[in-house]
Tab-separated table of C-alpha atoms and ligand atoms in Angstrom:
chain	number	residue	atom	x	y	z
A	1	UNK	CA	-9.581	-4.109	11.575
A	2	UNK	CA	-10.223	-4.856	8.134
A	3	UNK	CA	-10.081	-9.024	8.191
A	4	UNK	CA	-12.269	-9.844	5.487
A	5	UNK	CA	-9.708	-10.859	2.359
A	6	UNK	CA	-7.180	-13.589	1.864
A	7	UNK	CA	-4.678	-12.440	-0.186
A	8	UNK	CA	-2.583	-15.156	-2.888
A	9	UNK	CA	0.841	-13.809	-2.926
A	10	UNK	CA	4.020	-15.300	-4.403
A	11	UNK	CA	6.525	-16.113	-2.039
A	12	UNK	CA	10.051	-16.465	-3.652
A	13	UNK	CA	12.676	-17.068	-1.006
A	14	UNK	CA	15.513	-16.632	-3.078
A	15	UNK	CA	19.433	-17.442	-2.187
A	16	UNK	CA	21.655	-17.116	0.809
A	17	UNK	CA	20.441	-15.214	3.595
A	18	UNK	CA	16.981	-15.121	1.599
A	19	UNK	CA	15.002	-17.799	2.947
A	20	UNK	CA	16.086	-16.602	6.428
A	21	UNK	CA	14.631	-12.979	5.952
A	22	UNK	CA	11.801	-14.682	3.827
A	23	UNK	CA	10.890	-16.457	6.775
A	24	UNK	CA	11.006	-13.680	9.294
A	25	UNK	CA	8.791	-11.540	7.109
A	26	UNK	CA	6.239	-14.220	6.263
A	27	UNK	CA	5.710	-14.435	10.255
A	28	UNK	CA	5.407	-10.526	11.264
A	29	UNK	CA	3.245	-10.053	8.473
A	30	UNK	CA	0.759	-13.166	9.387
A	31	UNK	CA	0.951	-11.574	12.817
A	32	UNK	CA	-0.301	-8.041	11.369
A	33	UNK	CA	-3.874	-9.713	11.224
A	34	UNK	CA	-3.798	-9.587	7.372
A	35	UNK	CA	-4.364	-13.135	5.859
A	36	UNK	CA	-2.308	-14.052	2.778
A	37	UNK	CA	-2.055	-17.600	0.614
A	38	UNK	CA	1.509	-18.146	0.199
A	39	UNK	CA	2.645	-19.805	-3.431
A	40	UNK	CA	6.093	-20.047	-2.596
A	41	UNK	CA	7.920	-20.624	-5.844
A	42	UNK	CA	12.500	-20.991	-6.389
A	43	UNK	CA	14.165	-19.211	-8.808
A	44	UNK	CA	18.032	-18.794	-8.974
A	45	UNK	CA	20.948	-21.131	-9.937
A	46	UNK	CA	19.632	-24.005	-7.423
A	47	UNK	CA	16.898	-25.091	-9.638
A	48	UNK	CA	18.981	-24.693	-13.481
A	49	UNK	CA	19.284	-28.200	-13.108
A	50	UNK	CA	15.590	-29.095	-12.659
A	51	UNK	CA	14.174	-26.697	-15.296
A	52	UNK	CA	16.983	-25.472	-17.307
A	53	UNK	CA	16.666	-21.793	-16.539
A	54	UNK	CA	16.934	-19.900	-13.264
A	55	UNK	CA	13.204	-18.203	-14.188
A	56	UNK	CA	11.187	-20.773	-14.983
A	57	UNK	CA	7.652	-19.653	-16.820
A	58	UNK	CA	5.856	-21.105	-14.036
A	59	UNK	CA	7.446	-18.544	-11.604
A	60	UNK	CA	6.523	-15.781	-13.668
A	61	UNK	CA	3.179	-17.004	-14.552
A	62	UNK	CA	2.442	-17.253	-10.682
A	63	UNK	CA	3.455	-13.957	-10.173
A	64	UNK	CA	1.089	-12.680	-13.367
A	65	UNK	CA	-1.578	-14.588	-11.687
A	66	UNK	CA	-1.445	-13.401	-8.189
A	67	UNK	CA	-0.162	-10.204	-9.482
A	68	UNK	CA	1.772	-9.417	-6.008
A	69	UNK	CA	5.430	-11.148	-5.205
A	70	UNK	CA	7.087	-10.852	-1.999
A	71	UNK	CA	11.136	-11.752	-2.792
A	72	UNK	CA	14.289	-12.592	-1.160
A	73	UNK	CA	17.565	-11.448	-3.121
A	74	UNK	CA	18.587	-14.046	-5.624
A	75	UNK	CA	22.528	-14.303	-6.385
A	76	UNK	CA	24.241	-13.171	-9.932
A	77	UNK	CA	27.179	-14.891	-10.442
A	78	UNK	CA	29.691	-11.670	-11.304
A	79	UNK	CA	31.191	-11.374	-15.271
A	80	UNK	CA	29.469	-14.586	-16.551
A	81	UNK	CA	27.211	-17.381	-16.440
A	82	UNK	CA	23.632	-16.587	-16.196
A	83	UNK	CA	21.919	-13.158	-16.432
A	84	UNK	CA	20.661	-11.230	-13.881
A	85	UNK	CA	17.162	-13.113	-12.499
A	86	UNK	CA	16.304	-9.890	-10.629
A	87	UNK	CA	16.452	-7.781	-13.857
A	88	UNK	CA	15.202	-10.587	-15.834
A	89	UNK	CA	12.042	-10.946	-13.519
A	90	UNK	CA	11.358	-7.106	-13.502
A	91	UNK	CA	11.733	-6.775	-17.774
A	92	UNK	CA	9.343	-10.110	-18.365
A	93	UNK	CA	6.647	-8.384	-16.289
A	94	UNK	CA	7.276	-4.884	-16.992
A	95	UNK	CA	7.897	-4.100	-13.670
A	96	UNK	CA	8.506	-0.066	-14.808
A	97	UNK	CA	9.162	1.638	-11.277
A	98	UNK	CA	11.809	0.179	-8.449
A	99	UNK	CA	10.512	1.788	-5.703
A	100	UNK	CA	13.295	2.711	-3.113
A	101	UNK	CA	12.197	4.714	-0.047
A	102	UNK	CA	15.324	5.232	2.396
A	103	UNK	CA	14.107	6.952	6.033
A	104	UNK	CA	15.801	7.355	8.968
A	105	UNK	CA	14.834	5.478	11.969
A	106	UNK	CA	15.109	7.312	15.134
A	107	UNK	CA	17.753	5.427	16.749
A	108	UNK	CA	19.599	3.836	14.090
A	109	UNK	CA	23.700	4.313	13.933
A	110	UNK	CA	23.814	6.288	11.075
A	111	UNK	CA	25.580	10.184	10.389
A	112	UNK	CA	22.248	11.456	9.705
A	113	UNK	CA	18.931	12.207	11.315
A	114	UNK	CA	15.976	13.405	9.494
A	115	UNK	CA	16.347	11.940	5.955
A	116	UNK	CA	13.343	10.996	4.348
A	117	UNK	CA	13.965	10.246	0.606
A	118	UNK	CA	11.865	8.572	-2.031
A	119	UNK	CA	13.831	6.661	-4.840
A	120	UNK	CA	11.757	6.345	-8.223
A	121	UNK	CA	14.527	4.498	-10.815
A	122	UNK	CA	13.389	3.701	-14.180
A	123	UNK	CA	13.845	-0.495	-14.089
A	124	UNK	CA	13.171	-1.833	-17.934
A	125	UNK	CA	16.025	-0.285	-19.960
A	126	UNK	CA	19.352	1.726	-19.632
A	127	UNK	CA	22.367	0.174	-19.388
A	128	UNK	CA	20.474	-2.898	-17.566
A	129	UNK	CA	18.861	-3.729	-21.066
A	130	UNK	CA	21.403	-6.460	-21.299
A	131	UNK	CA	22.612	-5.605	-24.535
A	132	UNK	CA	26.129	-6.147	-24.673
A	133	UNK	CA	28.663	-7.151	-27.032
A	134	UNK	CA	31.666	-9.204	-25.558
A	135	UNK	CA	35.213	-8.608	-26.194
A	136	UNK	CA	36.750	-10.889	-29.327
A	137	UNK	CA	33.706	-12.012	-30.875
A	138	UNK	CA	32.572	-11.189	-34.680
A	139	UNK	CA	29.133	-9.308	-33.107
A	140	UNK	CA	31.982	-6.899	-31.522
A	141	UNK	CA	33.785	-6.589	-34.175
A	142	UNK	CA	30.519	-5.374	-36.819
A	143	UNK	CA	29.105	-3.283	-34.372
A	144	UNK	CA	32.494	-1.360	-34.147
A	145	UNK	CA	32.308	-1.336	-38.042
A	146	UNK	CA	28.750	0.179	-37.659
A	147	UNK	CA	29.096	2.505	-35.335
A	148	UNK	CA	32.363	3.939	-37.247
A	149	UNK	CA	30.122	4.032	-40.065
A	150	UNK	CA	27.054	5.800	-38.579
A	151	UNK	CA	28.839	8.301	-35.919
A	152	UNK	CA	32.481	8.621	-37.046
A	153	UNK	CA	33.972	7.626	-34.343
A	154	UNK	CA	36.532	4.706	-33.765
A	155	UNK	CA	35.940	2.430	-30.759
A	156	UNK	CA	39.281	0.132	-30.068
A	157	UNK	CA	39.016	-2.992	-31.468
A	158	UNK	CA	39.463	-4.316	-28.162
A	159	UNK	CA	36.714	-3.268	-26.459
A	160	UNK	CA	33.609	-5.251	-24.894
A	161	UNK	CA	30.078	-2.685	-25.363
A	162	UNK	CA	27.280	-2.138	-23.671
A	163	UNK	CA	24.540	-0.465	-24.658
A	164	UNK	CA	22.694	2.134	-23.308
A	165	UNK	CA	19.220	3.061	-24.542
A	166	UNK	CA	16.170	5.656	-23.025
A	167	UNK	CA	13.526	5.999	-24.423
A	168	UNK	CA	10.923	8.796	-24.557
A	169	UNK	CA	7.636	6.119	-23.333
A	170	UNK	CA	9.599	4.665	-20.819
A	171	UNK	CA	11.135	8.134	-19.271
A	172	UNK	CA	7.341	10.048	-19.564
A	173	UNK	CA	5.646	6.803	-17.292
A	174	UNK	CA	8.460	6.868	-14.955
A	175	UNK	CA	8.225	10.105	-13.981
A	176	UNK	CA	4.770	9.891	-14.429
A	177	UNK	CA	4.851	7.842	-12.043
A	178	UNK	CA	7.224	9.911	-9.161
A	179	UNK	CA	4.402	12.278	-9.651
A	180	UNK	CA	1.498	10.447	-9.271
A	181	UNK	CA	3.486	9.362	-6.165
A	182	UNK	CA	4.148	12.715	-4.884
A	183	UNK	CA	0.814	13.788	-4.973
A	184	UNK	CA	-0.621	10.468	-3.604
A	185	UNK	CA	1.787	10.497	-0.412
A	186	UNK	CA	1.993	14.578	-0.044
A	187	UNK	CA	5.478	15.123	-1.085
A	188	UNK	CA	6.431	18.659	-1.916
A	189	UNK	CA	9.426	18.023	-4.691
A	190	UNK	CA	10.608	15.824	-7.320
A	191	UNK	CA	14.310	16.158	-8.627
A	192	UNK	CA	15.248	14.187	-12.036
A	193	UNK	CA	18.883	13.225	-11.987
A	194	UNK	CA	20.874	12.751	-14.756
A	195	UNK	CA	24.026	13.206	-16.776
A	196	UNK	CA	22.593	15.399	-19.615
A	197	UNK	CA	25.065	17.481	-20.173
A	198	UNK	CA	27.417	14.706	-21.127
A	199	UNK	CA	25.158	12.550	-22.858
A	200	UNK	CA	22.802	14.597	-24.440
A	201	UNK	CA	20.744	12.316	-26.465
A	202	UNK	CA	19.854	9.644	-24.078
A	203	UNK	CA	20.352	11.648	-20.590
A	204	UNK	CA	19.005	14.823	-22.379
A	205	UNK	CA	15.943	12.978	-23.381
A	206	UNK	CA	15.212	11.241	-19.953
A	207	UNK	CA	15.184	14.875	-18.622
A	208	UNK	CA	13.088	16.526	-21.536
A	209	UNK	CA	10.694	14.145	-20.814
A	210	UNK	CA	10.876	14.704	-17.348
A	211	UNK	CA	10.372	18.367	-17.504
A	212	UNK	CA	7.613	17.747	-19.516
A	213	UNK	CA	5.652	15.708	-17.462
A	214	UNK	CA	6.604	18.348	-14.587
A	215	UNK	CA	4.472	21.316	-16.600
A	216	UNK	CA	1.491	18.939	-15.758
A	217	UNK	CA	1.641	18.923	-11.821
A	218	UNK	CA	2.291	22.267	-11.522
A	219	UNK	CA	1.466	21.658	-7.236
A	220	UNK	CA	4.396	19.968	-6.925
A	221	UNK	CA	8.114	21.155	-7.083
A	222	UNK	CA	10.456	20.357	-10.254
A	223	UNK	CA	14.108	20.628	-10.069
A	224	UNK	CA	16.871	18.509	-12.138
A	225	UNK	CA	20.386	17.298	-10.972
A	226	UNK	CA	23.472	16.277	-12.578
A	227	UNK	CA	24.036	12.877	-11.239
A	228	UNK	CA	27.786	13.460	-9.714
A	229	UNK	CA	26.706	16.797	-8.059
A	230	UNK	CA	23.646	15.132	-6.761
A	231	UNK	CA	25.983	12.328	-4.775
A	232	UNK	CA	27.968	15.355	-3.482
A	233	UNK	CA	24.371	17.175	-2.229
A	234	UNK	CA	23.068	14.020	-1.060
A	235	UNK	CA	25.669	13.433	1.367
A	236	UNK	CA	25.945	17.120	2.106
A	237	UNK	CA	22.316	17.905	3.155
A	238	UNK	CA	19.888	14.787	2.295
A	239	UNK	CA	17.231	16.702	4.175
A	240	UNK	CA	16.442	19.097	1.299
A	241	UNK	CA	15.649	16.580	-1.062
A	242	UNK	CA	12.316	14.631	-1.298
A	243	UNK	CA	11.415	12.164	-4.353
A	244	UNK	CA	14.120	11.152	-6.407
A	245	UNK	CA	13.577	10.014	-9.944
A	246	UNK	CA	16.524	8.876	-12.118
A	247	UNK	CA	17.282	6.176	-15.176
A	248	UNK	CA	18.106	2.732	-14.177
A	249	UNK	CA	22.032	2.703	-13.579
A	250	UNK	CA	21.985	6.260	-11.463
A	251	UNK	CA	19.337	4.733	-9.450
A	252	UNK	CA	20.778	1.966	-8.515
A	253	UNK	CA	24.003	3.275	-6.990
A	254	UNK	CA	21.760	6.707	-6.140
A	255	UNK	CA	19.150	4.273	-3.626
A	256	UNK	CA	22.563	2.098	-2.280
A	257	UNK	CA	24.284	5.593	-1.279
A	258	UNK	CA	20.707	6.670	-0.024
A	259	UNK	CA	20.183	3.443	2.079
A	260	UNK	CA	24.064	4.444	3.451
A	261	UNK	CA	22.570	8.000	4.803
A	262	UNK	CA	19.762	5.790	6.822
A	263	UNK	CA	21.505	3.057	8.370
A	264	UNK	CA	22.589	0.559	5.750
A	265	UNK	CA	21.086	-1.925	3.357
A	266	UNK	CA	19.892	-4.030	6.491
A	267	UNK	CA	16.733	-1.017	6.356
A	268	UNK	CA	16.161	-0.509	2.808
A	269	UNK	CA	12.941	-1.887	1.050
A	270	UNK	CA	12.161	-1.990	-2.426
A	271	UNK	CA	8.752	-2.478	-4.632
A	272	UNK	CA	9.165	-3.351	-8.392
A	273	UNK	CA	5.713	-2.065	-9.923
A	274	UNK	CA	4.465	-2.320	-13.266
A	275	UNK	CA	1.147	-1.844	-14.574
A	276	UNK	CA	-0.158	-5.272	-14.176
A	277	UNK	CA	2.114	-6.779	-11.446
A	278	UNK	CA	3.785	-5.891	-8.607
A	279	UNK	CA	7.244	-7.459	-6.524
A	280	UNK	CA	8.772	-6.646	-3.493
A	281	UNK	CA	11.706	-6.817	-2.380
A	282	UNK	CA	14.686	-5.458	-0.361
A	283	UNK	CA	17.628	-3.646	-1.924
A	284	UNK	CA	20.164	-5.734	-0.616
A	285	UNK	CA	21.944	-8.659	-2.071
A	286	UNK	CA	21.836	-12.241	-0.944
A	287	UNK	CA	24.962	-11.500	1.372
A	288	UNK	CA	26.594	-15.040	1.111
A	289	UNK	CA	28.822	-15.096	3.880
A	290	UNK	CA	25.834	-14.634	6.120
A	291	UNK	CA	23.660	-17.237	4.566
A	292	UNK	CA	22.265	-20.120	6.975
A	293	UNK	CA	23.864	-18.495	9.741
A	294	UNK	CA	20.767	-16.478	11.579
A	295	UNK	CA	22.487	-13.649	11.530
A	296	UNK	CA	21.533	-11.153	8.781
A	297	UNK	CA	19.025	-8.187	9.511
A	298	UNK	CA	15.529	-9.389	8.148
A	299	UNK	CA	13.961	-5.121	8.374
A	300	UNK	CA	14.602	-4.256	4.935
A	301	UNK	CA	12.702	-7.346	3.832
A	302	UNK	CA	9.652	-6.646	6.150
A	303	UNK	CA	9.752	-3.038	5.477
A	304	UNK	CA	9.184	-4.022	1.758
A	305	UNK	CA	6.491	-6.529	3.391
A	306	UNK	CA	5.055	-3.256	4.730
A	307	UNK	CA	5.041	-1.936	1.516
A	308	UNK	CA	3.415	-4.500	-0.292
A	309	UNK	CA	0.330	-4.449	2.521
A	310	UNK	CA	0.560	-0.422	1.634
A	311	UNK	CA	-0.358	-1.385	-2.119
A	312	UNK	CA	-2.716	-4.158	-0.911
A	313	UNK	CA	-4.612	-1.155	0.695
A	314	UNK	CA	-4.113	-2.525	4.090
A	315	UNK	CA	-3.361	0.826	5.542
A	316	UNK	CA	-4.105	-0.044	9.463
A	317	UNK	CA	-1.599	-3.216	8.777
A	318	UNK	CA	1.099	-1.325	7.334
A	319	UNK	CA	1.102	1.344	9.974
A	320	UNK	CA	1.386	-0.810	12.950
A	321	UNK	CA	4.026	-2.622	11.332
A	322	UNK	CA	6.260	0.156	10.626
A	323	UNK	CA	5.710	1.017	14.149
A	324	UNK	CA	6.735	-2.271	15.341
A	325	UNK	CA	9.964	-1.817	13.359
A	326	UNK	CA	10.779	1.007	14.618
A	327	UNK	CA	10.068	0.323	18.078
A	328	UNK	CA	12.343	-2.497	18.143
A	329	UNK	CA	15.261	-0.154	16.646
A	330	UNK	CA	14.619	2.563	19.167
A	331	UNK	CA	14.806	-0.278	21.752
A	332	UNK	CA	17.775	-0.978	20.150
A	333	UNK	CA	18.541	-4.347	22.210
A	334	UNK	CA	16.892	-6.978	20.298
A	335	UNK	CA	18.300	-6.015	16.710
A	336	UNK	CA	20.900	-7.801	14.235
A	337	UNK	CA	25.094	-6.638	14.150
A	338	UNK	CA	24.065	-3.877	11.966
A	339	UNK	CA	21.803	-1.476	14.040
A	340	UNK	CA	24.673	-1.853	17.153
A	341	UNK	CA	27.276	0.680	17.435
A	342	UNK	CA	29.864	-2.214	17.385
A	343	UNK	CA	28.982	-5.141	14.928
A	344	UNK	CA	31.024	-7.638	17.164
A	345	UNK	CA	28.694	-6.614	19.909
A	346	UNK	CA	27.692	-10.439	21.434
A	347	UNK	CA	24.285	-8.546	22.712
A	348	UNK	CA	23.188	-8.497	18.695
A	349	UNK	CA	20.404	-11.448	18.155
A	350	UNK	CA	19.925	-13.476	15.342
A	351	UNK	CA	17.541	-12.946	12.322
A	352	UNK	CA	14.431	-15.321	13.772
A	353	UNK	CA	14.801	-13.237	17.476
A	354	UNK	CA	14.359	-9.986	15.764
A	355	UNK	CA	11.143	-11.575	13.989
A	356	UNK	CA	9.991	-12.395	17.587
A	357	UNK	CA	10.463	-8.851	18.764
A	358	UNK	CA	8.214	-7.327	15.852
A	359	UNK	CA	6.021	-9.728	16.723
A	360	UNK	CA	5.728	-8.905	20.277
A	361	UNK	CA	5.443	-4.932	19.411
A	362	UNK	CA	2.518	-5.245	16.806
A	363	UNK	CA	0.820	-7.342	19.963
A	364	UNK	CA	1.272	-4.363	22.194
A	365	UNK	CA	0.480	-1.712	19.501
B	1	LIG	P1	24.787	-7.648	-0.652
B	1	LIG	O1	23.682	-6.656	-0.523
B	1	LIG	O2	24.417	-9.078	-0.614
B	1	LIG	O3	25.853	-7.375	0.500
B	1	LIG	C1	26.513	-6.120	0.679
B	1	LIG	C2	26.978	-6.001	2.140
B	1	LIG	O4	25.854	-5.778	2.992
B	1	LIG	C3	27.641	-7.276	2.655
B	1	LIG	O5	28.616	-6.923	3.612
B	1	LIG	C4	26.501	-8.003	3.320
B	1	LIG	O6	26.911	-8.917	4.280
B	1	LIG	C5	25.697	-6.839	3.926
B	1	LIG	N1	24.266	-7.131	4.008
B	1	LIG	C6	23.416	-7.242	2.963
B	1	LIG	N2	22.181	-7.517	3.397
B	1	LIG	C7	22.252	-7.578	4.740
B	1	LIG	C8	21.291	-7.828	5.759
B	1	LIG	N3	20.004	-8.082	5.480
B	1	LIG	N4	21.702	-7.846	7.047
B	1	LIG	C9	22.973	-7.595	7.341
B	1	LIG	N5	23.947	-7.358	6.445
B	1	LIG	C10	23.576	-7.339	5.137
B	1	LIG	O7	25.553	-7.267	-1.990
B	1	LIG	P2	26.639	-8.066	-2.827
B	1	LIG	O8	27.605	-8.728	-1.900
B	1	LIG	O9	27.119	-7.090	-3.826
B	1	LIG	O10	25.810	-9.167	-3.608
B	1	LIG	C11	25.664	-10.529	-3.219
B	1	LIG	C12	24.791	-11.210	-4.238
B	1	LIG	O11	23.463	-10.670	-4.198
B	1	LIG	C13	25.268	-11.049	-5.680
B	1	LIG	O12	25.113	-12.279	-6.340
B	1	LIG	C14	24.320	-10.013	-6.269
B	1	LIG	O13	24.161	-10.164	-7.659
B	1	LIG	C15	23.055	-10.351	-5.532
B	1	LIG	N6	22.101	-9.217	-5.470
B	1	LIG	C16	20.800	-9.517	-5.609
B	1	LIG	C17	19.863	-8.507	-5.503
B	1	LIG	C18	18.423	-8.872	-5.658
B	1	LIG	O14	18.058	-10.022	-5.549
B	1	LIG	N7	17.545	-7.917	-5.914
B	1	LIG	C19	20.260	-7.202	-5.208
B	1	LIG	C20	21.624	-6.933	-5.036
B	1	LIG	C21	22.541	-7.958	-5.164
């Protein structure tokens, strides 16, 4: 076993049921044999009043430095107050590619066996820009001006607007990028998704760059999707489709239906990866009614765990781990509410117990 490096990672527990999972990931992946230097740094609404800002430069400046985060989910308050740290985090750094692989487990609840999907959404710009205009203000009311001006077209004076921009660089190094991953992990097919034939400029260009990049791999399938079709399909027959690769907004509701098809969010990881920095994290939310309460599903987080030793080339690590998770689902006894056929079932153990049981497989793997 390969036990020569210490690793400096950022830890950043995040809110709710974050430190939990945090916690129960930091363990099983210590227990892998892999040795890592924790800088556990906060972000979130708990530390506005200490630094002013829920991303403090220090946070990202750790993560720049250690280049590798491992992260809890940090809560968005809903329609105001502060933006999005999550999105925040991944456009400071760059982080280009959100990472979303949803795979069934062989003895999860879920409708499906035999899904194996890869989700590669475009992270930096889209609709998640952040460039919005609210209702009532004077920005609102020039950009309506503008926009009469430029394209003809009235918007009511009552609107709120959000933009949504693609661009040609960021579109060519995502896909790019779902290649490059293809070939790396021996996937047949990639399908772009999109809504082209609606919005033609920004959708069309996301897939004309797509199919260009495609021409260059010619070993590798190419197919594109319209977006709503491509819900239908998914739910239809999963099984037929391989790597994923879609703008921002698609992908995010694309990877949440995706982690539905394998069991639920309690089983979805996530990597954020950019050219120079790297953060992992699951796709779930901070789940607030379960926070402090030992009681939410830590596998997503140490599946993204998994991934992060994948990227830290610590192949032997991540295999035995992903065997240990599984073996505890097919075991199926010492898992959270979620994996049991009845989520009131009093035989479901806490977050820290499922920890244990990981623990106690990678010992007898
Ligand atoms: P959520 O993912 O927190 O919860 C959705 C549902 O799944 C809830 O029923 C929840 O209890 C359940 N769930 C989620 N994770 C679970 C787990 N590990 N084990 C068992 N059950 C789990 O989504 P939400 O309620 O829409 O969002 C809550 C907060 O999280 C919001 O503030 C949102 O902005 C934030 N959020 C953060 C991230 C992130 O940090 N990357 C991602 C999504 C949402």
């Amino acid at each position: 076993m390969k036990r020569s490096m210490t690793y400096d990672v950022t830890l950043i527990p995040g809110d709710g049921i974050g430190p939990e999972i945090a916690e129960a990931t930091r363990r099983v992946l210590e227990a892998t044999g892999v040795r890592f230097n924790w800088d556990i740094q906060e972000a979130g609404e708990k530390i506005i009043g200490k630094y002013g800002t829920p991303l403090p430069d220090h946070v990202l400046d750790s993560i720049r430095t250690n280049k590798i985060a491992l992260k809890g989910p940090i809560t968005t308050p809903v329609g105001s107050g502060f933006r999005s740290v999550n999105v925040a985090l991944r456009q400071s750094l760059d982080l280009y590619v959100n990472l979303r692989p949803a795979k069934t487990f062989p003895g999860v609840r879920s409708r499906y066996d035999g899904v194996d999907l890869v989700i590669v959404r475009e992270n930096t710009e889209d609709l998640y820009a952040g460039i919005e205009f609210e209702y009532g203000t004077p920005e609102l009311a020039q950009i309506v001006e503008h926009i009469y001006e430029l394209a003809g077209k009235r918007i009511a004076k009552d609107s709120a607007i959000s933009i949504k921009s693609i661009s040609r660089s960021a579109s060519l190094r995502v896909v790019r990028f779902a290649f490059e991953y293809a070939l790396a992990n021996r996937r047949q097919k990639v399908t772009a998704i999109h809504k082209a034939n609606i919005m033609k400029f920004s959708d069309g260009l996301f897939l004309s760059s797509a199919s260009e990049v495609a021409r260059a791999y010619p070993g590798v399938a190419f197919e594109d999707r319209i977006v709503d079709n491509m819900a239908m399909q998914l739910v239809q027959k999963p099984e037929i489709y391989d790597v994923l690769v879609l703008p921002n907004l698609y992908g995010d509701i694309i990877s949440d239906l995706c982690a539905g098809l394998v069991g639920g969010l309690g089983l979805a990881p996530g990597a954020n990866i950019g050219d120079q920095a790297a953060v992992f994290e699951p796709v779930h939310g901070s789940a607030p009614k379960y926070a402090g309460k030992n009681k939410a599903n830590p596998m997503a987080m140490m599946l993204s765990g998994s991934m992060m030793l994948k990227h830290l080339g610590e192949l032997e690590a991540t295999d035995r781990l992903e065997r240990a998770i599984a073996a505890v689902i097919a075991d199926g006894k010492l898992v959270t509410y979620d994996l049991k056929d009845n989520p009131d079932d009093p035989a479901a153990v806490g977050t820290s117990a499922v920890a244990d049981a990981v623990i106690d497989k990678l010992d007898s793997i």
